[in-house]
mmCIF file of C-alpha atoms and ligand atoms in Angstrom:
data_model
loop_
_atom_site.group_PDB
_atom_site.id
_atom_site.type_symbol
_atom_site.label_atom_id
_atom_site.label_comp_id
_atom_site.label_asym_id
_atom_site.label_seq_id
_atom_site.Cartn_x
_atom_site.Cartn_y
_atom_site.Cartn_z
ATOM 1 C CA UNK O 2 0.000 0.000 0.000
ATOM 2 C CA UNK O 3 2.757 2.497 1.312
ATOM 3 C CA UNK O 4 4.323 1.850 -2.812
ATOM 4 C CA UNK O 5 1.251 2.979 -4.548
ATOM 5 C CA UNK O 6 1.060 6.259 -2.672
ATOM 6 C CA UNK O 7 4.754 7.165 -2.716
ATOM 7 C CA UNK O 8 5.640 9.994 -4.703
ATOM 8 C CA UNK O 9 9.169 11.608 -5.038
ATOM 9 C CA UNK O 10 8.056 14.756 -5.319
ATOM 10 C CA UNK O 11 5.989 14.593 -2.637
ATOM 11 C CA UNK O 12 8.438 13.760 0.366
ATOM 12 C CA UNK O 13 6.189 15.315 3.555
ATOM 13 C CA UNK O 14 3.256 13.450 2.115
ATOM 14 C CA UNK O 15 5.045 10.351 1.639
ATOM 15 C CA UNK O 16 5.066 10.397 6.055
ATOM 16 C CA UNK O 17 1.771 9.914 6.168
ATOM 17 C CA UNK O 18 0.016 6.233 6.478
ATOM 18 C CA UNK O 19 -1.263 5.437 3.226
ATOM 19 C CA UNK O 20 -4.224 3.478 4.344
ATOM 20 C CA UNK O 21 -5.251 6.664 5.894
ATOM 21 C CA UNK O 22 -4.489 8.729 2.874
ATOM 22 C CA UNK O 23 -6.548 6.318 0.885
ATOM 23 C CA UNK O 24 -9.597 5.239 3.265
ATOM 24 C CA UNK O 25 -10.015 9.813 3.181
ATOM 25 C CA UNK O 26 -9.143 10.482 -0.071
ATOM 26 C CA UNK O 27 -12.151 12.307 -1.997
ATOM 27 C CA UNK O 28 -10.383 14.300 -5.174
ATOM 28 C CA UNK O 29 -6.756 13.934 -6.846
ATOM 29 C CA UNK O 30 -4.856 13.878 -3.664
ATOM 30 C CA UNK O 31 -5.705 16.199 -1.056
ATOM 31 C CA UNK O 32 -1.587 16.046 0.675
ATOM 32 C CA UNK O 33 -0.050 15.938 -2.760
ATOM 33 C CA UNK O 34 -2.042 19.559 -3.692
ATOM 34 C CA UNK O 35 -1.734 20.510 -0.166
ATOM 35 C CA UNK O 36 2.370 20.300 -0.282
ATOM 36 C CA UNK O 37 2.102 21.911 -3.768
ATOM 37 C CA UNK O 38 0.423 25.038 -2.846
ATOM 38 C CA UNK O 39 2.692 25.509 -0.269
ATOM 39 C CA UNK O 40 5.955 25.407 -2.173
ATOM 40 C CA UNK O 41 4.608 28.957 -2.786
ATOM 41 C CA UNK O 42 2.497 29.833 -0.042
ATOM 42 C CA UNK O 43 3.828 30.929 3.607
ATOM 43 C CA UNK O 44 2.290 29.497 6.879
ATOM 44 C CA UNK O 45 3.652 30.787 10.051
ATOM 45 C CA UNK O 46 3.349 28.770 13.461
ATOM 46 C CA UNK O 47 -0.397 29.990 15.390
ATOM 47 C CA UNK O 48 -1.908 31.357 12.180
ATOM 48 C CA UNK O 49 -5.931 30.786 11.402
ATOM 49 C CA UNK O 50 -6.041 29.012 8.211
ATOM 50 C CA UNK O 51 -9.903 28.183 6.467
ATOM 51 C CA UNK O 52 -9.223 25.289 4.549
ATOM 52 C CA UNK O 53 -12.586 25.789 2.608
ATOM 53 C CA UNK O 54 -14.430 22.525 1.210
ATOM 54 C CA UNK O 55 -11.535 20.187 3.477
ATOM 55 C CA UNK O 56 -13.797 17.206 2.961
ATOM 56 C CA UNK O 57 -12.508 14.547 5.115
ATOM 57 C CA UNK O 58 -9.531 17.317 6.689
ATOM 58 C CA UNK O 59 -6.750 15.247 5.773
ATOM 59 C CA UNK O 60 -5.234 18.146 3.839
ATOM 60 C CA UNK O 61 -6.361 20.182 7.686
ATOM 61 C CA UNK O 62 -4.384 17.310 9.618
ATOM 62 C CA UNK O 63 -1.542 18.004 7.068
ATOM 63 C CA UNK O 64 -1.446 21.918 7.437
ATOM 64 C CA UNK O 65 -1.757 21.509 11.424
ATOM 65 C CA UNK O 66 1.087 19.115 11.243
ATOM 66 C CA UNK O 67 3.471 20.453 9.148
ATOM 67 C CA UNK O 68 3.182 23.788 9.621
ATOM 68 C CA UNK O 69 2.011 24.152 13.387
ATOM 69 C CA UNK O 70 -1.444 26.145 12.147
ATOM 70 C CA UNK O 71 -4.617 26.070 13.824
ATOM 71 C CA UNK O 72 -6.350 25.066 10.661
ATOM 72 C CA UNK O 73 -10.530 25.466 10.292
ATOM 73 C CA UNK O 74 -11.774 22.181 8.195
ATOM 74 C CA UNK O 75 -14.642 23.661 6.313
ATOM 75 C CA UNK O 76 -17.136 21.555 4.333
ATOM 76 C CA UNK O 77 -20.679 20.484 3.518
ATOM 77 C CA UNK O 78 -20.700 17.005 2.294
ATOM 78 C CA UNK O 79 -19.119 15.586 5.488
ATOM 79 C CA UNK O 80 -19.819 16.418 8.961
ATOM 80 C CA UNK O 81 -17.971 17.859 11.585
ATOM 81 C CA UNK O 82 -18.357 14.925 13.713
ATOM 82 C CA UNK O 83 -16.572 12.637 11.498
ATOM 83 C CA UNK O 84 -13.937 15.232 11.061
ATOM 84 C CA UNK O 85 -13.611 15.363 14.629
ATOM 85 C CA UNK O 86 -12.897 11.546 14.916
ATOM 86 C CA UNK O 87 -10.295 12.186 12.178
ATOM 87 C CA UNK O 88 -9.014 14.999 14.339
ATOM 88 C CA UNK O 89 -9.003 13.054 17.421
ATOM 89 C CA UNK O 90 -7.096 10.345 16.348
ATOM 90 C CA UNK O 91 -4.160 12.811 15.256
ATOM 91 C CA UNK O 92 -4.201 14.261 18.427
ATOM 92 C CA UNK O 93 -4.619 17.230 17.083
ATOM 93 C CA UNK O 94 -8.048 18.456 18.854
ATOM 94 C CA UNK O 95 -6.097 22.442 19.698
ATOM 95 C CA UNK O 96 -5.531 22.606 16.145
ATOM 96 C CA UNK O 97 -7.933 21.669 13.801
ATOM 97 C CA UNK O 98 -11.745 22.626 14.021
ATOM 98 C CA UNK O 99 -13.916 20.626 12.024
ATOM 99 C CA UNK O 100 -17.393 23.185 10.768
ATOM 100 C CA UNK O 101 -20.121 22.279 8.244
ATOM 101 C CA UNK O 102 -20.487 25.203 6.626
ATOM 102 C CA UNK O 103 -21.672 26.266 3.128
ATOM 103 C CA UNK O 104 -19.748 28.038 0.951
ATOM 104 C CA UNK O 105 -21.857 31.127 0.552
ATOM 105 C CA UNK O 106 -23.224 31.488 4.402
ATOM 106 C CA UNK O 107 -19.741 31.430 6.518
ATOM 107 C CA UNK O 108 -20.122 31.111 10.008
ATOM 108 C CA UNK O 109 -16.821 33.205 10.364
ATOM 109 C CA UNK O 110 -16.046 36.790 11.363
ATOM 110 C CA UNK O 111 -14.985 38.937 9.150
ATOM 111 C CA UNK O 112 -11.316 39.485 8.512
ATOM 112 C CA UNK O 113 -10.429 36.645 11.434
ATOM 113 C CA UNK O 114 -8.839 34.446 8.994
ATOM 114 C CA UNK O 115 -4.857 35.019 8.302
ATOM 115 C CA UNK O 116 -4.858 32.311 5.506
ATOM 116 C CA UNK O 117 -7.568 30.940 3.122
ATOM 117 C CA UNK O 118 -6.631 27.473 1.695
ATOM 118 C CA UNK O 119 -9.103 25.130 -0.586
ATOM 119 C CA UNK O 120 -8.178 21.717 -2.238
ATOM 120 C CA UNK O 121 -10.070 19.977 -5.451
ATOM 121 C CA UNK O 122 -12.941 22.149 -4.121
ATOM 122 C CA UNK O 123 -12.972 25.784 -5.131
ATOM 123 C CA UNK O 124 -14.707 25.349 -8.396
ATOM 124 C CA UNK O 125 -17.594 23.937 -7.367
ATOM 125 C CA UNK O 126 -18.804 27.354 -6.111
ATOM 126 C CA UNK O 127 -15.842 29.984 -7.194
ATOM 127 C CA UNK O 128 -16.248 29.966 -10.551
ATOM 128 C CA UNK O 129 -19.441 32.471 -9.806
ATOM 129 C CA UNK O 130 -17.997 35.825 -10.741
ATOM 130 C CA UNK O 131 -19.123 36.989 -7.149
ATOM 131 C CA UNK O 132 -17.589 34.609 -4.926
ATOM 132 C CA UNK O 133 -13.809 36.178 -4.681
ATOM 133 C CA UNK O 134 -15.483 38.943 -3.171
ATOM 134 C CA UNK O 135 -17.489 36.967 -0.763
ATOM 135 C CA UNK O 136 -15.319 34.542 0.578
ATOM 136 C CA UNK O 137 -12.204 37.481 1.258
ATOM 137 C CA UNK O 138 -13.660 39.434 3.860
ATOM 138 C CA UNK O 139 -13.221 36.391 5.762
ATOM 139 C CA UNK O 140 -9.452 36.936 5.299
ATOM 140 C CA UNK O 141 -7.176 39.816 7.656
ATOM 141 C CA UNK O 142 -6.116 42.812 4.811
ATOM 142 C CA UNK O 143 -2.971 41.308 3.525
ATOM 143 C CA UNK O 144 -3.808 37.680 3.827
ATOM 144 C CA UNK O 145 -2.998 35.228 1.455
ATOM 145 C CA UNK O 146 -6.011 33.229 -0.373
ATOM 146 C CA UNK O 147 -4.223 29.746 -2.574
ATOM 147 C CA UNK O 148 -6.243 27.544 -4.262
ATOM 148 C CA UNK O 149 -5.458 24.332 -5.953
ATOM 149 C CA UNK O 150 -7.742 22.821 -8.155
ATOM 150 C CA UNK O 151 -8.439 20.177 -11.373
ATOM 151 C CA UNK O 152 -8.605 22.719 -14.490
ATOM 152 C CA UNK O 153 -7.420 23.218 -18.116
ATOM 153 C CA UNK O 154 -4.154 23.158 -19.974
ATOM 154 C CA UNK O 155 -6.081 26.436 -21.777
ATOM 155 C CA UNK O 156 -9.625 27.337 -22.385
ATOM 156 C CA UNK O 157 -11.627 24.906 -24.456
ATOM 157 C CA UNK O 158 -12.853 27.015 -28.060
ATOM 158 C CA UNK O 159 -15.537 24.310 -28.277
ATOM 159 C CA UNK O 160 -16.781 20.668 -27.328
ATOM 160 C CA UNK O 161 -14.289 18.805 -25.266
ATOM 161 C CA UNK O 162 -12.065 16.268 -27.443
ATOM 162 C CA UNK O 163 -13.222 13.242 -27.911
ATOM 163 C CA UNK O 164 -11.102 11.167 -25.871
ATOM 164 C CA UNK O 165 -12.702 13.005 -22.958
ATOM 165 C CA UNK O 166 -15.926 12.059 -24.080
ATOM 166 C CA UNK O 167 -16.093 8.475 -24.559
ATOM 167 C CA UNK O 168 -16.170 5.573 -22.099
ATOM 168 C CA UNK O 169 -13.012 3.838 -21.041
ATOM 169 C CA UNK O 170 -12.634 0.065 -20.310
ATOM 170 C CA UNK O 171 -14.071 0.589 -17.137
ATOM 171 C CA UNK O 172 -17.262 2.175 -18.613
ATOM 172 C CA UNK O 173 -16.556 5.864 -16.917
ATOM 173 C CA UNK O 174 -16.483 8.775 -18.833
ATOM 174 C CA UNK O 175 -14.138 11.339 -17.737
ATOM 175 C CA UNK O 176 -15.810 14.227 -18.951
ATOM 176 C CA UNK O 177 -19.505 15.299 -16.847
ATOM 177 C CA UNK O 178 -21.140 18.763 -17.571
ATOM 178 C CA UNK O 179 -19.886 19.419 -13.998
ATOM 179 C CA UNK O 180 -16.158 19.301 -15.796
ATOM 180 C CA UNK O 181 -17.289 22.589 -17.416
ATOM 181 C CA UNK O 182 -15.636 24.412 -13.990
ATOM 182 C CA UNK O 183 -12.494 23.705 -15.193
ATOM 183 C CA UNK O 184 -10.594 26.574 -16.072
ATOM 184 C CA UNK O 185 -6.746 27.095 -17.234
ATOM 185 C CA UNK O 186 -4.449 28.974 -15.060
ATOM 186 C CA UNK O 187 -4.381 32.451 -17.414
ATOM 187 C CA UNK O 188 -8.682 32.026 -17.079
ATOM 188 C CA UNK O 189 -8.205 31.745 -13.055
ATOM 189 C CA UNK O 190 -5.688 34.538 -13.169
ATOM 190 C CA UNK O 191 -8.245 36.642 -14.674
ATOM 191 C CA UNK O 192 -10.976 35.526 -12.915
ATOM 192 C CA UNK O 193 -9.533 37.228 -9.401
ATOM 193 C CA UNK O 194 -7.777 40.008 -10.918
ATOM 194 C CA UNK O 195 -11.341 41.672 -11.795
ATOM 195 C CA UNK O 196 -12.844 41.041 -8.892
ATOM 196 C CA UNK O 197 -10.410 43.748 -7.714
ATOM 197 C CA UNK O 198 -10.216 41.601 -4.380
ATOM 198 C CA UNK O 199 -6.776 40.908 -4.637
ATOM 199 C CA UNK O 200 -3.343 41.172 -5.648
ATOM 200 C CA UNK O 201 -2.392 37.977 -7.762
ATOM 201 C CA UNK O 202 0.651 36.673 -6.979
ATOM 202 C CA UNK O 203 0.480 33.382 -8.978
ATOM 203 C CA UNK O 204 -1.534 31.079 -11.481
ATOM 204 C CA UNK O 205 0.365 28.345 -13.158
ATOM 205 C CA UNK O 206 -0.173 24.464 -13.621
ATOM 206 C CA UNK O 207 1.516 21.500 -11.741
ATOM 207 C CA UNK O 208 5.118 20.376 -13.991
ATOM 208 C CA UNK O 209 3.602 16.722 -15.064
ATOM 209 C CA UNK O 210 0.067 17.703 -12.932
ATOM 210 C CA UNK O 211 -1.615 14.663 -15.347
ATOM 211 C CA UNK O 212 1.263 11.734 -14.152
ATOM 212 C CA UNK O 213 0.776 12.695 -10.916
ATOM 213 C CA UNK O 214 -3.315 12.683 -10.969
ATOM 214 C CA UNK O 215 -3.253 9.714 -13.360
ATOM 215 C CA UNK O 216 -0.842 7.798 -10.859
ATOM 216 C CA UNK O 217 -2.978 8.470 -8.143
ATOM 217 C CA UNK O 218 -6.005 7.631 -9.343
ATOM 218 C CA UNK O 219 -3.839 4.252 -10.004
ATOM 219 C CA UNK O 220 -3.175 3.917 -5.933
ATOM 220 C CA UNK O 221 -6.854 4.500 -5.366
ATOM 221 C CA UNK O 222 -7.904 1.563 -7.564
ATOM 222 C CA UNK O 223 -4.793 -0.603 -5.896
ATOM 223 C CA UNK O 224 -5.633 0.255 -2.931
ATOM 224 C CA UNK O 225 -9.337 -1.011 -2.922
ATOM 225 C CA UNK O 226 -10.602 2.300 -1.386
ATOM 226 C CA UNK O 227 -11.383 4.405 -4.301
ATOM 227 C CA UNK O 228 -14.717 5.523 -4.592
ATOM 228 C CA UNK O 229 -15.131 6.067 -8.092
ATOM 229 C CA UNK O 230 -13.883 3.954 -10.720
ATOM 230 C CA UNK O 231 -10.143 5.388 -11.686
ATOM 231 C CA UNK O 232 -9.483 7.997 -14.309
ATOM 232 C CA UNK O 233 -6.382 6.696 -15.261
ATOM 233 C CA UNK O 234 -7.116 6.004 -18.535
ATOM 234 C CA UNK O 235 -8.151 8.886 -20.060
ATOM 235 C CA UNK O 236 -5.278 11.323 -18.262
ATOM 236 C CA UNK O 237 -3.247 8.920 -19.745
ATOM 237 C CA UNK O 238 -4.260 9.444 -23.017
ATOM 238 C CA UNK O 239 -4.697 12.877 -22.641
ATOM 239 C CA UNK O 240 -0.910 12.967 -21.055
ATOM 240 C CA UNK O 241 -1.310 16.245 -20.526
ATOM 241 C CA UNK O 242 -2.931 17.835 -23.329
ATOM 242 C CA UNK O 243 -6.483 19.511 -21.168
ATOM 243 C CA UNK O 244 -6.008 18.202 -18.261
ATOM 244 C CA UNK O 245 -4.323 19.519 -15.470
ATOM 245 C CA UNK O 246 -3.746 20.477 -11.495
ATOM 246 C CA UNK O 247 -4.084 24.469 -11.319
ATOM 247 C CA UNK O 248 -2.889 26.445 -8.512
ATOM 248 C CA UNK O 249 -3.622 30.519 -7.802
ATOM 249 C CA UNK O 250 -2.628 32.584 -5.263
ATOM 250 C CA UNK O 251 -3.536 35.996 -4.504
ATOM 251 C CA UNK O 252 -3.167 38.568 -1.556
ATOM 252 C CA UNK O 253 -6.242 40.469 -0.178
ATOM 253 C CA UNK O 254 -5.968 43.949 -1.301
ATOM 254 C CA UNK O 255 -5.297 46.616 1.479
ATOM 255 C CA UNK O 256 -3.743 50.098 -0.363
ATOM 256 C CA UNK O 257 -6.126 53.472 -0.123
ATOM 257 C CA UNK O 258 -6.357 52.763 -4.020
ATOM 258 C CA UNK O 259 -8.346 49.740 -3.642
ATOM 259 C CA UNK O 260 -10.307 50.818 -0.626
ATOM 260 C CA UNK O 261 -13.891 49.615 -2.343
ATOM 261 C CA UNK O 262 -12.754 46.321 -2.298
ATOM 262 C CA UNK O 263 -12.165 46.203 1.660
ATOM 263 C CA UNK O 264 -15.190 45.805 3.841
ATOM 264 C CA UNK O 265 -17.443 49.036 3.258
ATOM 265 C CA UNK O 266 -20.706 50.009 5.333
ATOM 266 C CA UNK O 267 -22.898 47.364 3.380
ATOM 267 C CA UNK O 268 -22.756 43.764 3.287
ATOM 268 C CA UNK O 269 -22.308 41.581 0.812
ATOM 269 C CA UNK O 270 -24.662 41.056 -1.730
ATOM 270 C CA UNK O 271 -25.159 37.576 -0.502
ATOM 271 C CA UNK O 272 -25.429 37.876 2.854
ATOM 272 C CA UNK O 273 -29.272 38.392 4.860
ATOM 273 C CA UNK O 274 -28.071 41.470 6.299
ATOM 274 C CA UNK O 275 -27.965 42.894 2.570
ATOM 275 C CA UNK O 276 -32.028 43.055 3.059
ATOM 276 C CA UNK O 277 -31.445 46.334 5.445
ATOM 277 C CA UNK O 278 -29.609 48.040 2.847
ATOM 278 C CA UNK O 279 -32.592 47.268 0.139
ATOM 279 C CA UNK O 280 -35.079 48.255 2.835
ATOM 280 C CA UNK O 281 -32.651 51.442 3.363
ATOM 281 C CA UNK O 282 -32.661 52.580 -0.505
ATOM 282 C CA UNK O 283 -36.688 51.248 -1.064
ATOM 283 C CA UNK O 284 -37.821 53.803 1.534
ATOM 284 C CA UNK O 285 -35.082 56.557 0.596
ATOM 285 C CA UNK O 286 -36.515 55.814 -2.737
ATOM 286 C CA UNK O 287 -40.529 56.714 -0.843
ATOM 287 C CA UNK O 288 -39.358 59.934 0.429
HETATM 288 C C1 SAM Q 25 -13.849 16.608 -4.453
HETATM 289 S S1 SAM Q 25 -14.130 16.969 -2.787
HETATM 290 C C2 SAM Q 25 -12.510 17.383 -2.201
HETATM 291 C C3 SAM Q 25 -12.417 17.339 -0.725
HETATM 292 C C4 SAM Q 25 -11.012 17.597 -0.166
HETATM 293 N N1 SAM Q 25 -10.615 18.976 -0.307
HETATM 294 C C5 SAM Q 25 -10.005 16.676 -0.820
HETATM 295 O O1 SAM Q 25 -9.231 17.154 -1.667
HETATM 296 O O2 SAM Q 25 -10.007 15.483 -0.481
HETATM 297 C C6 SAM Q 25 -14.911 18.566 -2.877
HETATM 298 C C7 SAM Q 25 -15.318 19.111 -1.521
HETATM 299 O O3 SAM Q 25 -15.875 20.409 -1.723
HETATM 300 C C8 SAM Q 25 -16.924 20.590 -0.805
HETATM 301 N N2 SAM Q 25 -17.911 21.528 -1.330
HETATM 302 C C9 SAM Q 25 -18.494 21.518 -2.555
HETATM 303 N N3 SAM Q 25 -19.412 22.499 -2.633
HETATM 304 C C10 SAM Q 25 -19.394 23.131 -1.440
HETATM 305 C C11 SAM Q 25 -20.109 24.217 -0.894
HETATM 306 N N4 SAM Q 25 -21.024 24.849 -1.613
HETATM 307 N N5 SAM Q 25 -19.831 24.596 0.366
HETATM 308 C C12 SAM Q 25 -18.887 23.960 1.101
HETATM 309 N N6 SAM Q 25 -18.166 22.925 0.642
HETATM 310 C C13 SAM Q 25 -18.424 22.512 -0.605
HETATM 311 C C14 SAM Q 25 -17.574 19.226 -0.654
HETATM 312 O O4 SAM Q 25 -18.220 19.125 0.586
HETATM 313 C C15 SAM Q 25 -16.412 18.276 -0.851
HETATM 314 O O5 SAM Q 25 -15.932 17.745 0.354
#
């Protein structure tokens, strides 16, 4: 088991106990993106990291571990009991605080967070041109948001290829409509430099992103505890072509220039509160 989840390029991952890694895994490896990200992204010991959409907190216990952060594990599909088991058992119970939360309705203060992580889950709600906007008041001025998710070698100009398309031996098809939130690094790039939330400081693609997606979703099927039937085949085929491990990092914006983009007098547009300032302008509007 410990074989099929090796990686060379991976060597903090490659401490953890692969059974574990495998029985939690829910995307293209949560510890592999996790150790990634950080090549370029800065965690000092104490900070309050959001890990948004953690799913089973692995890449939470990683963060907490590694890094000595007090890491809040984020998510909607699994609850924040079973996280706490998982927490528990890493003796980690000072450090990482499990939450069901959905993305849109944070139970967080604003600005409390000094780092805003998310693996293999950021497009399923941060695609929506709003959502940069949203989720950074949750982050301190200055704070560092990274994301890593699947994406795009570049933009597709029409249908996906084929080989994306069609069934593999296994009878899965890579390619759902939900596959329609991937986006290439220069789209991502774009993406948060007009929300005017941030200062980019990186979008680029994994070196060899497909080998190392395609090889894990080999160790799932070895190891018996993949949900899904693997993927391999088709990132191997498409060795690289579409398919690919995207990672963005930007800094909350905090010069006078770019004071609109800070936390004014209203709320955001998504959040309840936003009904007093439509009550406020309806009755200004009556006068
Ligand atoms: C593919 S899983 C990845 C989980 C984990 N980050 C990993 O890499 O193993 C995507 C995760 O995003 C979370 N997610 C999707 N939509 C969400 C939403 N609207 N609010 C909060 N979490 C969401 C799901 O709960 C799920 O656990």
């Amino acid at each position: 088991m410990e074989a099929f989840f090796y990686n060379e390029c991976f060597p903090r991952s490659n401490r953890y106990d692969a059974q574990w890694i495998a029985k939690n895994q829910m995307g293209p490896n949560a510890l592999w993106l996790a150790e990634w990200l950080m090549e370029k992204f800065e965690l000092s010991p104490g900070m309050r990291v959001l890990d948004m959409g953690c799913g089973r907190a692995i890449s939470s216990i990683f963060l907490a571990k590694e890094y000595d952060v007090k890491v809040f594990a984020a998510d909607l599909w699994i609850a924040a009991g079973d996280n706490w088991v998982r927490v528990q058992e890493a003796n980690l119970e000072n450090r990482v605080f499990p939450i069901h939360a959905e993305a849109h309705a944070l139970p967080f203060a604003e600005g409390f967070f000094d780092a805003i992580v998310s693996f293999d889950s950021y497009s399923y709600y941060g695609t929506d041109d709003l959502y940069l906007s949203y989720i950074i008041r949750f982050l301190k001025p200055g704070g560092k948001i990274g994301i890593v998710v699947p994406g795009l070698q570049s933009e597709l100009t029409g249908s996906p290829p084929e080989h994306l398309l069609k069934a593999q031996s296994n009878g899965k098809v890579f390619w759902e409509p939900d596959c329609y939130t991937f986006h290439s690094a220069q789209w991502w790039r774009r993406h948060w430099e007009k929300s005017g939330s941030v200062k980019m400081e990186l979008a680029d693609t994994m070196v060899d992103g497909w080998r190392h997606w395609a090889r894990h979703e080999y160790a799932m099927e070895a190891s018996g505890y993949g949900i899904f039937p693997s993927d391999e085949e088709t990132l191997l085929e498409d060795a690289g072509q579409n398919l690919a491990l995207v990672r963005v990092i930007g800094q909350r914006i905090v010069s006078e220039d770019s004071a609109r983009t800070l936390r004014g007098p209203d709320p955001h547009v998504w959040e309840p509160a936003f009904m007093n300032v439509c009550a406020r302008l309806m009755s200004s509007r009556g006068k």
